[in-house]
Amino acid sequence: MQTLKYTLVDVFTSHSFGGNPLAVFHDGSGLESKTMQRIANELNLSETAFICPPKNPQNQISLRIFTPQVELPIAGHPTIGTAFVLAYLKMLPSEHGLNEWIIEEGWGDVAVTIHKEAEKIVKAEMIQPLPVFGEILTRQALVADLLSLPKSELDTSFPIQTVSSGIPFLFVPLRSLAAMREIQFRTDVWERHFSGDLDRQHIFAFTTETEHDESAVHCRMFAPAMGISEDPATGAASGPLGAYLVEHGVINSNEEGNYSIRSEQGIEMGRPSFLDITIKKEKTKYTEVKIGGNAIVVGQGELYVP
């Protein structure tokens, strides 16, 4: 019998029982992939993360990330949450100011920053892959049907488009908060028309109407292919969301080529989440995609593996 210690954190929030919960296992070395997947399925969180030794000794750790159904090559809330746990439990040394680490993930090396004020962790950030813009989906009636909304609730000022910063998401602009609240995701429509296309399996709806003044967009994300009916906070989608908003002129730069965006998500689920997105663009070229936020430890535990 093997005893595995883990820490439970809520990510993209400063309050317990908000944000997106994450289990971070302190030592995943020696575990088989199928065992990690079974553990993630057992816990049934959006994602579960396993800290492993780095392949490159100059890097800090290697990280493996699982949803209840699949392993992910890169993900936002597990990366942010794990960085927070590493600093909180002093598994890696950190000091006042900026602490820069490299975390190895399936996609490759991911740069992570921990911001500390004295002993307090105030923010964790990760740099994501530069955005890749995919197809524009013109079948508006089909997308409206997927969300159980009238076609008139789609915001036709902006396209329905796939964008990826490591994992592709199909971004669907809606006109209002009222429409966002009325979404009823139809898995039957998804299975017939979306499940077989890797570029549009994960559905990300948003509106520029927000519940909080400091937010620029209000979001919901649905990923049946990952075993996630709805996600309270989706870091992997937030970088490409920021790039989409910049690309289509939804957001203006606060200074030349720099864009700061706050996204709110999870509110309909009773788990308010707030994600900070930073986009840097020089003329037509994106030079940096970064996401960040806070986290809070809500518990620790042990899991027994035969």
PDB file of C-alpha atoms in Angstrom:
ATOM      1  CA  MET A   1       0.000   0.000   0.000  1.00  0.00           C
ATOM      2  CA  GLN A   2       1.432   3.357  -1.073  1.00  0.00           C
ATOM      3  CA  THR A   3       0.430   6.565   0.737  1.00  0.00           C
ATOM      4  CA  LEU A   4       0.323   9.676  -1.453  1.00  0.00           C
ATOM      5  CA  LYS A   5       0.113  13.114   0.149  1.00  0.00           C
ATOM      6  CA  TYR A   6      -1.726  15.909  -1.609  1.00  0.00           C
ATOM      7  CA  THR A   7      -2.757  19.518  -1.038  1.00  0.00           C
ATOM      8  CA  LEU A   8      -6.137  20.867  -2.089  1.00  0.00           C
ATOM      9  CA  VAL A   9      -6.159  24.438  -3.381  1.00  0.00           C
ATOM     10  CA  ASP A  10      -8.783  26.739  -4.844  1.00  0.00           C
ATOM     11  CA  VAL A  11      -7.224  28.567  -7.790  1.00  0.00           C
ATOM     12  CA  PHE A  12      -8.066  32.011  -9.224  1.00  0.00           C
ATOM     13  CA  THR A  13      -9.648  33.159  -5.987  1.00  0.00           C
ATOM     14  CA  SER A  14      -8.697  34.583  -2.600  1.00  0.00           C
ATOM     15  CA  HIS A  15     -11.618  32.907  -0.810  1.00  0.00           C
ATOM     16  CA  SER A  16     -12.223  29.303   0.180  1.00  0.00           C
ATOM     17  CA  PHE A  17     -14.764  27.421  -1.945  1.00  0.00           C
ATOM     18  CA  GLY A  18     -14.406  29.859  -4.835  1.00  0.00           C
ATOM     19  CA  GLY A  19     -12.260  29.471  -7.928  1.00  0.00           C
ATOM     20  CA  ASN A  20     -11.329  26.120  -9.412  1.00  0.00           C
ATOM     21  CA  PRO A  21     -10.346  23.318  -6.989  1.00  0.00           C
ATOM     22  CA  LEU A  22      -7.138  21.403  -7.648  1.00  0.00           C
ATOM     23  CA  ALA A  23      -5.456  18.459  -5.946  1.00  0.00           C
ATOM     24  CA  VAL A  24      -1.654  18.661  -6.098  1.00  0.00           C
ATOM     25  CA  PHE A  25       0.138  15.408  -5.283  1.00  0.00           C
ATOM     26  CA  HIS A  26       3.537  16.123  -3.765  1.00  0.00           C
ATOM     27  CA  ASP A  27       5.379  13.152  -5.256  1.00  0.00           C
ATOM     28  CA  GLY A  28       4.192  11.449  -8.414  1.00  0.00           C
ATOM     29  CA  SER A  29       7.510   9.765  -9.169  1.00  0.00           C
ATOM     30  CA  GLY A  30       7.124   6.051  -9.757  1.00  0.00           C
ATOM     31  CA  LEU A  31       3.398   6.247 -10.471  1.00  0.00           C
ATOM     32  CA  GLU A  32       2.198   4.770 -13.755  1.00  0.00           C
ATOM     33  CA  SER A  33       0.137   6.953 -16.062  1.00  0.00           C
ATOM     34  CA  LYS A  34      -2.905   4.713 -15.649  1.00  0.00           C
ATOM     35  CA  THR A  35      -2.665   5.087 -11.858  1.00  0.00           C
ATOM     36  CA  MET A  36      -2.545   8.869 -12.128  1.00  0.00           C
ATOM     37  CA  GLN A  37      -5.571   8.769 -14.398  1.00  0.00           C
ATOM     38  CA  ARG A  38      -7.482   6.570 -11.955  1.00  0.00           C
ATOM     39  CA  ILE A  39      -6.659   8.951  -9.097  1.00  0.00           C
ATOM     40  CA  ALA A  40      -7.902  11.931 -11.134  1.00  0.00           C
ATOM     41  CA  ASN A  41     -11.081  10.043 -11.907  1.00  0.00           C
ATOM     42  CA  GLU A  42     -11.492   9.130  -8.227  1.00  0.00           C
ATOM     43  CA  LEU A  43     -11.187  12.761  -7.083  1.00  0.00           C
ATOM     44  CA  ASN A  44     -13.346  13.962 -10.010  1.00  0.00           C
ATOM     45  CA  LEU A  45     -11.996  17.528  -9.990  1.00  0.00           C
ATOM     46  CA  SER A  46     -11.531  19.497 -13.189  1.00  0.00           C
ATOM     47  CA  GLU A  47      -7.830  18.640 -12.944  1.00  0.00           C
ATOM     48  CA  THR A  48      -5.415  16.813 -10.669  1.00  0.00           C
ATOM     49  CA  ALA A  49      -1.662  17.515 -10.772  1.00  0.00           C
ATOM     50  CA  PHE A  50       1.321  15.312  -9.933  1.00  0.00           C
ATOM     51  CA  ILE A  51       4.724  16.820  -9.095  1.00  0.00           C
ATOM     52  CA  CYS A  52       7.597  14.766 -10.508  1.00  0.00           C
ATOM     53  CA  PRO A  53      11.377  15.236 -10.762  1.00  0.00           C
ATOM     54  CA  PRO A  54      12.483  17.365 -13.743  1.00  0.00           C
ATOM     55  CA  LYS A  55      14.198  15.745 -16.707  1.00  0.00           C
ATOM     56  CA  ASN A  56      16.421  18.802 -16.998  1.00  0.00           C
ATOM     57  CA  PRO A  57      18.172  19.373 -13.637  1.00  0.00           C
ATOM     58  CA  GLN A  58      18.207  23.123 -14.320  1.00  0.00           C
ATOM     59  CA  ASN A  59      14.412  23.167 -14.142  1.00  0.00           C
ATOM     60  CA  GLN A  60      12.452  23.058 -10.890  1.00  0.00           C
ATOM     61  CA  ILE A  61       9.923  20.247 -11.410  1.00  0.00           C
ATOM     62  CA  SER A  62       8.062  18.225 -13.991  1.00  0.00           C
ATOM     63  CA  LEU A  63       4.263  18.339 -13.810  1.00  0.00           C
ATOM     64  CA  ARG A  64       1.678  15.898 -15.111  1.00  0.00           C
ATOM     65  CA  ILE A  65      -1.926  17.042 -15.351  1.00  0.00           C
ATOM     66  CA  PHE A  66      -5.062  14.904 -15.625  1.00  0.00           C
ATOM     67  CA  THR A  67      -8.760  15.632 -15.977  1.00  0.00           C
ATOM     68  CA  PRO A  68     -11.126  12.818 -14.907  1.00  0.00           C
ATOM     69  CA  GLN A  69     -10.757  11.346 -18.418  1.00  0.00           C
ATOM     70  CA  VAL A  70      -7.550  12.494 -20.128  1.00  0.00           C
ATOM     71  CA  GLU A  71      -4.013  13.756 -19.560  1.00  0.00           C
ATOM     72  CA  LEU A  72      -3.378  17.331 -20.695  1.00  0.00           C
ATOM     73  CA  PRO A  73      -0.126  18.574 -22.259  1.00  0.00           C
ATOM     74  CA  ILE A  74      -0.502  21.991 -20.611  1.00  0.00           C
ATOM     75  CA  ALA A  75      -3.112  23.668 -18.423  1.00  0.00           C
ATOM     76  CA  GLY A  76      -3.513  26.938 -16.584  1.00  0.00           C
ATOM     77  CA  HIS A  77      -5.135  26.374 -13.231  1.00  0.00           C
ATOM     78  CA  PRO A  78      -2.994  23.291 -12.418  1.00  0.00           C
ATOM     79  CA  THR A  79       0.191  25.200 -13.277  1.00  0.00           C
ATOM     80  CA  ILE A  80      -0.811  28.254 -11.236  1.00  0.00           C
ATOM     81  CA  GLY A  81      -2.092  26.114  -8.355  1.00  0.00           C
ATOM     82  CA  THR A  82       0.987  23.892  -8.256  1.00  0.00           C
ATOM     83  CA  ALA A  83       3.322  26.903  -8.257  1.00  0.00           C
ATOM     84  CA  PHE A  84       1.342  28.287  -5.325  1.00  0.00           C
ATOM     85  CA  VAL A  85       1.649  24.987  -3.412  1.00  0.00           C
ATOM     86  CA  LEU A  86       5.393  24.782  -4.086  1.00  0.00           C
ATOM     87  CA  ALA A  87       5.855  28.216  -2.532  1.00  0.00           C
ATOM     88  CA  TYR A  88       3.289  27.785   0.256  1.00  0.00           C
ATOM     89  CA  LEU A  89       4.759  24.495   1.500  1.00  0.00           C
ATOM     90  CA  LYS A  90       8.325  25.734   0.876  1.00  0.00           C
ATOM     91  CA  MET A  91       8.953  22.779  -1.426  1.00  0.00           C
ATOM     92  CA  LEU A  92      10.976  25.273  -3.470  1.00  0.00           C
ATOM     93  CA  PRO A  93      12.767  28.271  -1.935  1.00  0.00           C
ATOM     94  CA  SER A  94      11.185  31.655  -2.592  1.00  0.00           C
ATOM     95  CA  GLU A  95      11.792  35.164  -1.336  1.00  0.00           C
ATOM     96  CA  HIS A  96      10.243  38.630  -1.320  1.00  0.00           C
ATOM     97  CA  GLY A  97       9.575  39.933  -4.830  1.00  0.00           C
ATOM     98  CA  LEU A  98       9.618  37.891  -8.030  1.00  0.00           C
ATOM     99  CA  ASN A  99      10.605  34.218  -8.082  1.00  0.00           C
ATOM    100  CA  GLU A 100      11.043  32.676 -11.530  1.00  0.00           C
ATOM    101  CA  TRP A 101      10.784  28.938 -12.098  1.00  0.00           C
ATOM    102  CA  ILE A 102      10.603  26.577 -15.065  1.00  0.00           C
ATOM    103  CA  ILE A 103       8.041  23.774 -14.908  1.00  0.00           C
ATOM    104  CA  GLU A 104       8.246  20.945 -17.419  1.00  0.00           C
ATOM    105  CA  GLU A 105       4.884  19.928 -18.869  1.00  0.00           C
ATOM    106  CA  GLY A 106       3.877  17.686 -21.743  1.00  0.00           C
ATOM    107  CA  TRP A 107       3.881  20.660 -24.103  1.00  0.00           C
ATOM    108  CA  GLY A 108       7.388  21.718 -23.033  1.00  0.00           C
ATOM    109  CA  ASP A 109       9.032  24.104 -20.561  1.00  0.00           C
ATOM    110  CA  VAL A 110       6.649  26.613 -18.955  1.00  0.00           C
ATOM    111  CA  ALA A 111       7.939  29.792 -17.300  1.00  0.00           C
ATOM    112  CA  VAL A 112       6.210  30.542 -13.990  1.00  0.00           C
ATOM    113  CA  THR A 113       6.544  33.524 -11.639  1.00  0.00           C
ATOM    114  CA  ILE A 114       5.612  33.680  -7.961  1.00  0.00           C
ATOM    115  CA  HIS A 115       5.080  37.172  -6.539  1.00  0.00           C
ATOM    116  CA  LYS A 116       5.659  37.477  -2.786  1.00  0.00           C
ATOM    117  CA  GLU A 117       5.268  40.391  -0.412  1.00  0.00           C
ATOM    118  CA  ALA A 118       7.248  39.451   2.675  1.00  0.00           C
ATOM    119  CA  GLU A 119       5.956  35.917   3.386  1.00  0.00           C
ATOM    120  CA  LYS A 120       2.635  36.342   1.577  1.00  0.00           C
ATOM    121  CA  ILE A 121       2.103  34.908  -1.898  1.00  0.00           C
ATOM    122  CA  VAL A 122       0.098  37.542  -3.755  1.00  0.00           C
ATOM    123  CA  LYS A 123       0.070  36.146  -7.294  1.00  0.00           C
ATOM    124  CA  ALA A 124       1.259  33.332  -9.522  1.00  0.00           C
ATOM    125  CA  GLU A 125       1.683  33.758 -13.284  1.00  0.00           C
ATOM    126  CA  MET A 126       2.561  31.534 -16.217  1.00  0.00           C
ATOM    127  CA  ILE A 127       3.658  32.320 -19.767  1.00  0.00           C
ATOM    128  CA  GLN A 128       1.628  30.376 -22.315  1.00  0.00           C
ATOM    129  CA  PRO A 129       2.428  29.415 -25.912  1.00  0.00           C
ATOM    130  CA  LEU A 130       1.831  32.159 -28.479  1.00  0.00           C
ATOM    131  CA  PRO A 131      -1.690  32.008 -29.952  1.00  0.00           C
ATOM    132  CA  VAL A 132      -2.639  30.107 -33.069  1.00  0.00           C
ATOM    133  CA  PHE A 133      -5.853  31.304 -34.722  1.00  0.00           C
ATOM    134  CA  GLY A 134      -7.975  28.599 -36.299  1.00  0.00           C
ATOM    135  CA  GLU A 135     -11.155  28.341 -38.292  1.00  0.00           C
ATOM    136  CA  ILE A 136     -14.095  30.714 -38.115  1.00  0.00           C
ATOM    137  CA  LEU A 137     -17.287  28.738 -37.716  1.00  0.00           C
ATOM    138  CA  THR A 138     -20.129  30.240 -39.738  1.00  0.00           C
ATOM    139  CA  ARG A 139     -22.890  27.839 -38.625  1.00  0.00           C
ATOM    140  CA  GLN A 140     -24.407  30.244 -36.116  1.00  0.00           C
ATOM    141  CA  ALA A 141     -27.711  28.390 -35.783  1.00  0.00           C
ATOM    142  CA  LEU A 142     -25.850  25.190 -34.851  1.00  0.00           C
ATOM    143  CA  VAL A 143     -23.834  26.962 -32.140  1.00  0.00           C
ATOM    144  CA  ALA A 144     -26.966  28.621 -30.765  1.00  0.00           C
ATOM    145  CA  ASP A 145     -28.640  25.209 -30.671  1.00  0.00           C
ATOM    146  CA  LEU A 146     -25.614  23.791 -28.809  1.00  0.00           C
ATOM    147  CA  LEU A 147     -26.142  26.387 -26.069  1.00  0.00           C
ATOM    148  CA  SER A 148     -29.975  26.209 -26.138  1.00  0.00           C
ATOM    149  CA  LEU A 149     -30.177  29.882 -27.079  1.00  0.00           C
ATOM    150  CA  PRO A 150     -31.930  31.814 -29.823  1.00  0.00           C
ATOM    151  CA  LYS A 151     -29.583  32.708 -32.675  1.00  0.00           C
ATOM    152  CA  SER A 152     -30.253  36.373 -31.902  1.00  0.00           C
ATOM    153  CA  GLU A 153     -28.293  35.998 -28.627  1.00  0.00           C
ATOM    154  CA  LEU A 154     -25.026  35.471 -30.533  1.00  0.00           C
ATOM    155  CA  ASP A 155     -22.943  38.638 -30.825  1.00  0.00           C
ATOM    156  CA  THR A 156     -22.332  38.783 -34.561  1.00  0.00           C
ATOM    157  CA  SER A 157     -19.919  41.725 -34.170  1.00  0.00           C
ATOM    158  CA  PHE A 158     -17.243  39.095 -33.519  1.00  0.00           C
ATOM    159  CA  PRO A 159     -16.583  35.679 -35.074  1.00  0.00           C
ATOM    160  CA  ILE A 160     -17.060  32.232 -33.604  1.00  0.00           C
ATOM    161  CA  GLN A 161     -13.454  31.110 -33.841  1.00  0.00           C
ATOM    162  CA  THR A 162     -10.958  28.559 -32.581  1.00  0.00           C
ATOM    163  CA  VAL A 163      -7.811  29.903 -30.891  1.00  0.00           C
ATOM    164  CA  SER A 164      -5.123  27.841 -29.166  1.00  0.00           C
ATOM    165  CA  SER A 165      -2.255  28.501 -26.766  1.00  0.00           C
ATOM    166  CA  GLY A 166      -1.454  24.824 -26.434  1.00  0.00           C
ATOM    167  CA  ILE A 167      -5.058  23.551 -26.340  1.00  0.00           C
ATOM    168  CA  PRO A 168      -7.692  24.773 -28.847  1.00  0.00           C
ATOM    169  CA  PHE A 169     -10.968  26.320 -27.678  1.00  0.00           C
ATOM    170  CA  LEU A 170     -13.918  27.470 -29.744  1.00  0.00           C
ATOM    171  CA  PHE A 171     -14.788  31.006 -28.629  1.00  0.00           C
ATOM    172  CA  VAL A 172     -18.454  31.978 -28.852  1.00  0.00           C
ATOM    173  CA  PRO A 173     -19.373  35.652 -28.267  1.00  0.00           C
ATOM    174  CA  LEU A 174     -22.790  36.347 -26.742  1.00  0.00           C
ATOM    175  CA  ARG A 175     -24.665  39.619 -26.401  1.00  0.00           C
ATOM    176  CA  SER A 176     -25.474  39.709 -22.706  1.00  0.00           C
ATOM    177  CA  LEU A 177     -25.144  38.358 -19.182  1.00  0.00           C
ATOM    178  CA  ALA A 178     -28.751  37.272 -19.418  1.00  0.00           C
ATOM    179  CA  ALA A 179     -27.869  34.996 -22.333  1.00  0.00           C
ATOM    180  CA  MET A 180     -24.889  33.575 -20.441  1.00  0.00           C
ATOM    181  CA  ARG A 181     -27.126  32.687 -17.516  1.00  0.00           C
ATOM    182  CA  GLU A 182     -29.608  30.936 -19.797  1.00  0.00           C
ATOM    183  CA  ILE A 183     -27.099  28.564 -21.398  1.00  0.00           C
ATOM    184  CA  GLN A 184     -28.116  24.927 -21.226  1.00  0.00           C
ATOM    185  CA  PHE A 185     -25.351  22.928 -22.857  1.00  0.00           C
ATOM    186  CA  ARG A 186     -26.682  20.183 -25.137  1.00  0.00           C
ATOM    187  CA  THR A 187     -24.375  17.188 -25.106  1.00  0.00           C
ATOM    188  CA  ASP A 188     -26.448  15.515 -27.841  1.00  0.00           C
ATOM    189  CA  VAL A 189     -25.684  18.369 -30.262  1.00  0.00           C
ATOM    190  CA  TRP A 190     -22.054  18.378 -29.134  1.00  0.00           C
ATOM    191  CA  GLU A 191     -21.706  14.631 -29.735  1.00  0.00           C
ATOM    192  CA  ARG A 192     -23.158  14.869 -33.253  1.00  0.00           C
ATOM    193  CA  HIS A 193     -21.396  17.988 -34.507  1.00  0.00           C
ATOM    194  CA  PHE A 194     -18.427  18.897 -32.282  1.00  0.00           C
ATOM    195  CA  SER A 195     -16.981  15.834 -30.530  1.00  0.00           C
ATOM    196  CA  GLY A 196     -15.088  14.526 -33.556  1.00  0.00           C
ATOM    197  CA  ASP A 197     -13.218  17.767 -34.314  1.00  0.00           C
ATOM    198  CA  LEU A 198     -10.226  18.377 -32.019  1.00  0.00           C
ATOM    199  CA  ASP A 199     -10.246  22.101 -32.854  1.00  0.00           C
ATOM    200  CA  ARG A 200     -13.758  22.682 -31.568  1.00  0.00           C
ATOM    201  CA  GLN A 201     -14.343  20.098 -28.856  1.00  0.00           C
ATOM    202  CA  HIS A 202     -13.993  22.628 -26.018  1.00  0.00           C
ATOM    203  CA  ILE A 203     -16.622  25.381 -26.042  1.00  0.00           C
ATOM    204  CA  PHE A 204     -15.891  28.759 -24.464  1.00  0.00           C
ATOM    205  CA  ALA A 205     -18.744  31.291 -24.348  1.00  0.00           C
ATOM    206  CA  PHE A 206     -18.204  34.891 -23.272  1.00  0.00           C
ATOM    207  CA  THR A 207     -19.808  38.320 -23.164  1.00  0.00           C
ATOM    208  CA  THR A 208     -18.394  41.779 -22.558  1.00  0.00           C
ATOM    209  CA  GLU A 209     -21.202  42.445 -20.053  1.00  0.00           C
ATOM    210  CA  THR A 210     -19.805  41.634 -16.601  1.00  0.00           C
ATOM    211  CA  GLU A 211     -20.974  41.323 -13.021  1.00  0.00           C
ATOM    212  CA  HIS A 212     -17.873  43.033 -11.624  1.00  0.00           C
ATOM    213  CA  ASP A 213     -16.671  46.451 -12.744  1.00  0.00           C
ATOM    214  CA  GLU A 214     -13.013  45.403 -12.838  1.00  0.00           C
ATOM    215  CA  SER A 215     -13.761  42.535 -15.243  1.00  0.00           C
ATOM    216  CA  ALA A 216     -13.643  42.908 -19.020  1.00  0.00           C
ATOM    217  CA  VAL A 217     -15.376  39.624 -19.920  1.00  0.00           C
ATOM    218  CA  HIS A 218     -17.757  37.130 -18.313  1.00  0.00           C
ATOM    219  CA  CYS A 219     -17.128  33.506 -19.326  1.00  0.00           C
ATOM    220  CA  ARG A 220     -18.302  29.910 -19.227  1.00  0.00           C
ATOM    221  CA  MET A 221     -16.465  26.813 -20.544  1.00  0.00           C
ATOM    222  CA  PHE A 222     -17.790  23.350 -21.420  1.00  0.00           C
ATOM    223  CA  ALA A 223     -15.488  20.392 -22.141  1.00  0.00           C
ATOM    224  CA  PRO A 224     -17.241  17.006 -22.295  1.00  0.00           C
ATOM    225  CA  ALA A 225     -14.215  15.546 -24.111  1.00  0.00           C
ATOM    226  CA  MET A 226     -12.176  16.153 -20.949  1.00  0.00           C
ATOM    227  CA  GLY A 227     -14.895  14.783 -18.672  1.00  0.00           C
ATOM    228  CA  ILE A 228     -15.720  18.344 -17.532  1.00  0.00           C
ATOM    229  CA  SER A 229     -19.365  19.335 -17.861  1.00  0.00           C
ATOM    230  CA  GLU A 230     -18.481  22.935 -16.943  1.00  0.00           C
ATOM    231  CA  ASP A 231     -15.235  24.419 -15.662  1.00  0.00           C
ATOM    232  CA  PRO A 232     -15.159  27.092 -12.927  1.00  0.00           C
ATOM    233  CA  ALA A 233     -11.943  28.672 -14.273  1.00  0.00           C
ATOM    234  CA  THR A 234     -10.008  27.745 -17.398  1.00  0.00           C
ATOM    235  CA  GLY A 235      -6.449  29.020 -17.470  1.00  0.00           C
ATOM    236  CA  ALA A 236      -5.586  27.244 -20.726  1.00  0.00           C
ATOM    237  CA  ALA A 237      -8.429  29.090 -22.453  1.00  0.00           C
ATOM    238  CA  SER A 238      -7.691  32.480 -20.917  1.00  0.00           C
ATOM    239  CA  GLY A 239      -4.497  33.204 -22.847  1.00  0.00           C
ATOM    240  CA  PRO A 240      -6.108  32.510 -26.228  1.00  0.00           C
ATOM    241  CA  LEU A 241      -9.215  34.383 -25.053  1.00  0.00           C
ATOM    242  CA  GLY A 242      -7.037  37.428 -24.458  1.00  0.00           C
ATOM    243  CA  ALA A 243      -5.483  37.065 -27.909  1.00  0.00           C
ATOM    244  CA  TYR A 244      -8.954  36.750 -29.464  1.00  0.00           C
ATOM    245  CA  LEU A 245     -10.125  39.922 -27.706  1.00  0.00           C
ATOM    246  CA  VAL A 246      -7.059  41.818 -28.904  1.00  0.00           C
ATOM    247  CA  GLU A 247      -7.209  40.433 -32.444  1.00  0.00           C
ATOM    248  CA  HIS A 248     -10.823  41.498 -32.923  1.00  0.00           C
ATOM    249  CA  GLY A 249     -10.533  44.892 -31.254  1.00  0.00           C
ATOM    250  CA  VAL A 250     -12.641  44.082 -28.213  1.00  0.00           C
ATOM    251  CA  ILE A 251      -9.902  45.336 -25.856  1.00  0.00           C
ATOM    252  CA  ASN A 252      -7.730  48.430 -26.236  1.00  0.00           C
ATOM    253  CA  SER A 253      -4.098  48.535 -25.114  1.00  0.00           C
ATOM    254  CA  ASN A 254      -3.306  50.372 -21.875  1.00  0.00           C
ATOM    255  CA  GLU A 255       0.035  51.355 -23.413  1.00  0.00           C
ATOM    256  CA  GLU A 256       1.620  50.640 -26.762  1.00  0.00           C
ATOM    257  CA  GLY A 257       1.207  46.949 -27.494  1.00  0.00           C
ATOM    258  CA  ASN A 258       0.353  45.901 -23.919  1.00  0.00           C
ATOM    259  CA  TYR A 259      -3.092  44.636 -22.978  1.00  0.00           C
ATOM    260  CA  SER A 260      -4.345  43.833 -19.462  1.00  0.00           C
ATOM    261  CA  ILE A 261      -7.602  41.926 -19.193  1.00  0.00           C
ATOM    262  CA  ARG A 262      -9.502  40.518 -16.228  1.00  0.00           C
ATOM    263  CA  SER A 263     -11.857  37.616 -16.877  1.00  0.00           C
ATOM    264  CA  GLU A 264     -14.597  36.410 -14.544  1.00  0.00           C
ATOM    265  CA  GLN A 265     -15.796  32.794 -14.709  1.00  0.00           C
ATOM    266  CA  GLY A 266     -17.552  30.178 -12.592  1.00  0.00           C
ATOM    267  CA  ILE A 267     -20.170  32.567 -11.247  1.00  0.00           C
ATOM    268  CA  GLU A 268     -23.094  30.486 -12.508  1.00  0.00           C
ATOM    269  CA  MET A 269     -21.548  27.496 -10.709  1.00  0.00           C
ATOM    270  CA  GLY A 270     -21.281  29.344  -7.400  1.00  0.00           C
ATOM    271  CA  ARG A 271     -17.462  29.376  -7.687  1.00  0.00           C
ATOM    272  CA  PRO A 272     -16.473  32.931  -8.682  1.00  0.00           C
ATOM    273  CA  SER A 273     -13.071  32.988 -10.355  1.00  0.00           C
ATOM    274  CA  PHE A 274     -10.946  35.908 -11.541  1.00  0.00           C
ATOM    275  CA  LEU A 275      -8.147  35.465 -14.058  1.00  0.00           C
ATOM    276  CA  ASP A 276      -5.678  38.150 -15.110  1.00  0.00           C
ATOM    277  CA  ILE A 277      -4.527  38.030 -18.728  1.00  0.00           C
ATOM    278  CA  THR A 278      -1.610  39.974 -20.192  1.00  0.00           C
ATOM    279  CA  ILE A 279      -1.057  40.154 -23.948  1.00  0.00           C
ATOM    280  CA  LYS A 280       1.910  41.790 -25.649  1.00  0.00           C
ATOM    281  CA  LYS A 281       1.743  42.512 -29.355  1.00  0.00           C
ATOM    282  CA  GLU A 282       4.163  44.271 -31.681  1.00  0.00           C
ATOM    283  CA  LYS A 283       2.312  45.415 -34.816  1.00  0.00           C
ATOM    284  CA  THR A 284       0.771  42.143 -36.084  1.00  0.00           C
ATOM    285  CA  LYS A 285       2.956  39.791 -34.036  1.00  0.00           C
ATOM    286  CA  TYR A 286       2.077  38.449 -30.605  1.00  0.00           C
ATOM    287  CA  THR A 287       5.169  38.364 -28.375  1.00  0.00           C
ATOM    288  CA  GLU A 288       3.797  37.204 -25.010  1.00  0.00           C
ATOM    289  CA  VAL A 289       0.692  35.572 -23.565  1.00  0.00           C
ATOM    290  CA  LYS A 290       0.548  35.429 -19.783  1.00  0.00           C
ATOM    291  CA  ILE A 291      -2.128  34.507 -17.267  1.00  0.00           C
ATOM    292  CA  GLY A 292      -2.162  34.793 -13.504  1.00  0.00           C
ATOM    293  CA  GLY A 293      -4.146  34.898 -10.334  1.00  0.00           C
ATOM    294  CA  ASN A 294      -4.280  34.035  -6.687  1.00  0.00           C
ATOM    295  CA  ALA A 295      -4.954  30.772  -4.879  1.00  0.00           C
ATOM    296  CA  ILE A 296      -5.735  29.556  -1.399  1.00  0.00           C
ATOM    297  CA  VAL A 297      -4.969  26.272   0.370  1.00  0.00           C
ATOM    298  CA  VAL A 298      -8.186  24.680   1.631  1.00  0.00           C
ATOM    299  CA  GLY A 299      -6.965  21.313   2.818  1.00  0.00           C
ATOM    300  CA  GLN A 300      -4.455  18.465   2.769  1.00  0.00           C
ATOM    301  CA  GLY A 301      -4.885  14.739   2.694  1.00  0.00           C
ATOM    302  CA  GLU A 302      -3.602  11.271   1.925  1.00  0.00           C
ATOM    303  CA  LEU A 303      -4.699   8.796  -0.710  1.00  0.00           C
ATOM    304  CA  TYR A 304      -3.901   5.110  -0.468  1.00  0.00           C
ATOM    305  CA  VAL A 305      -2.871   3.249  -3.630  1.00  0.00           C
ATOM    306  CA  PRO A 306      -2.609  -0.560  -3.601  1.00  0.00           C
TER     307      PRO A 306
END
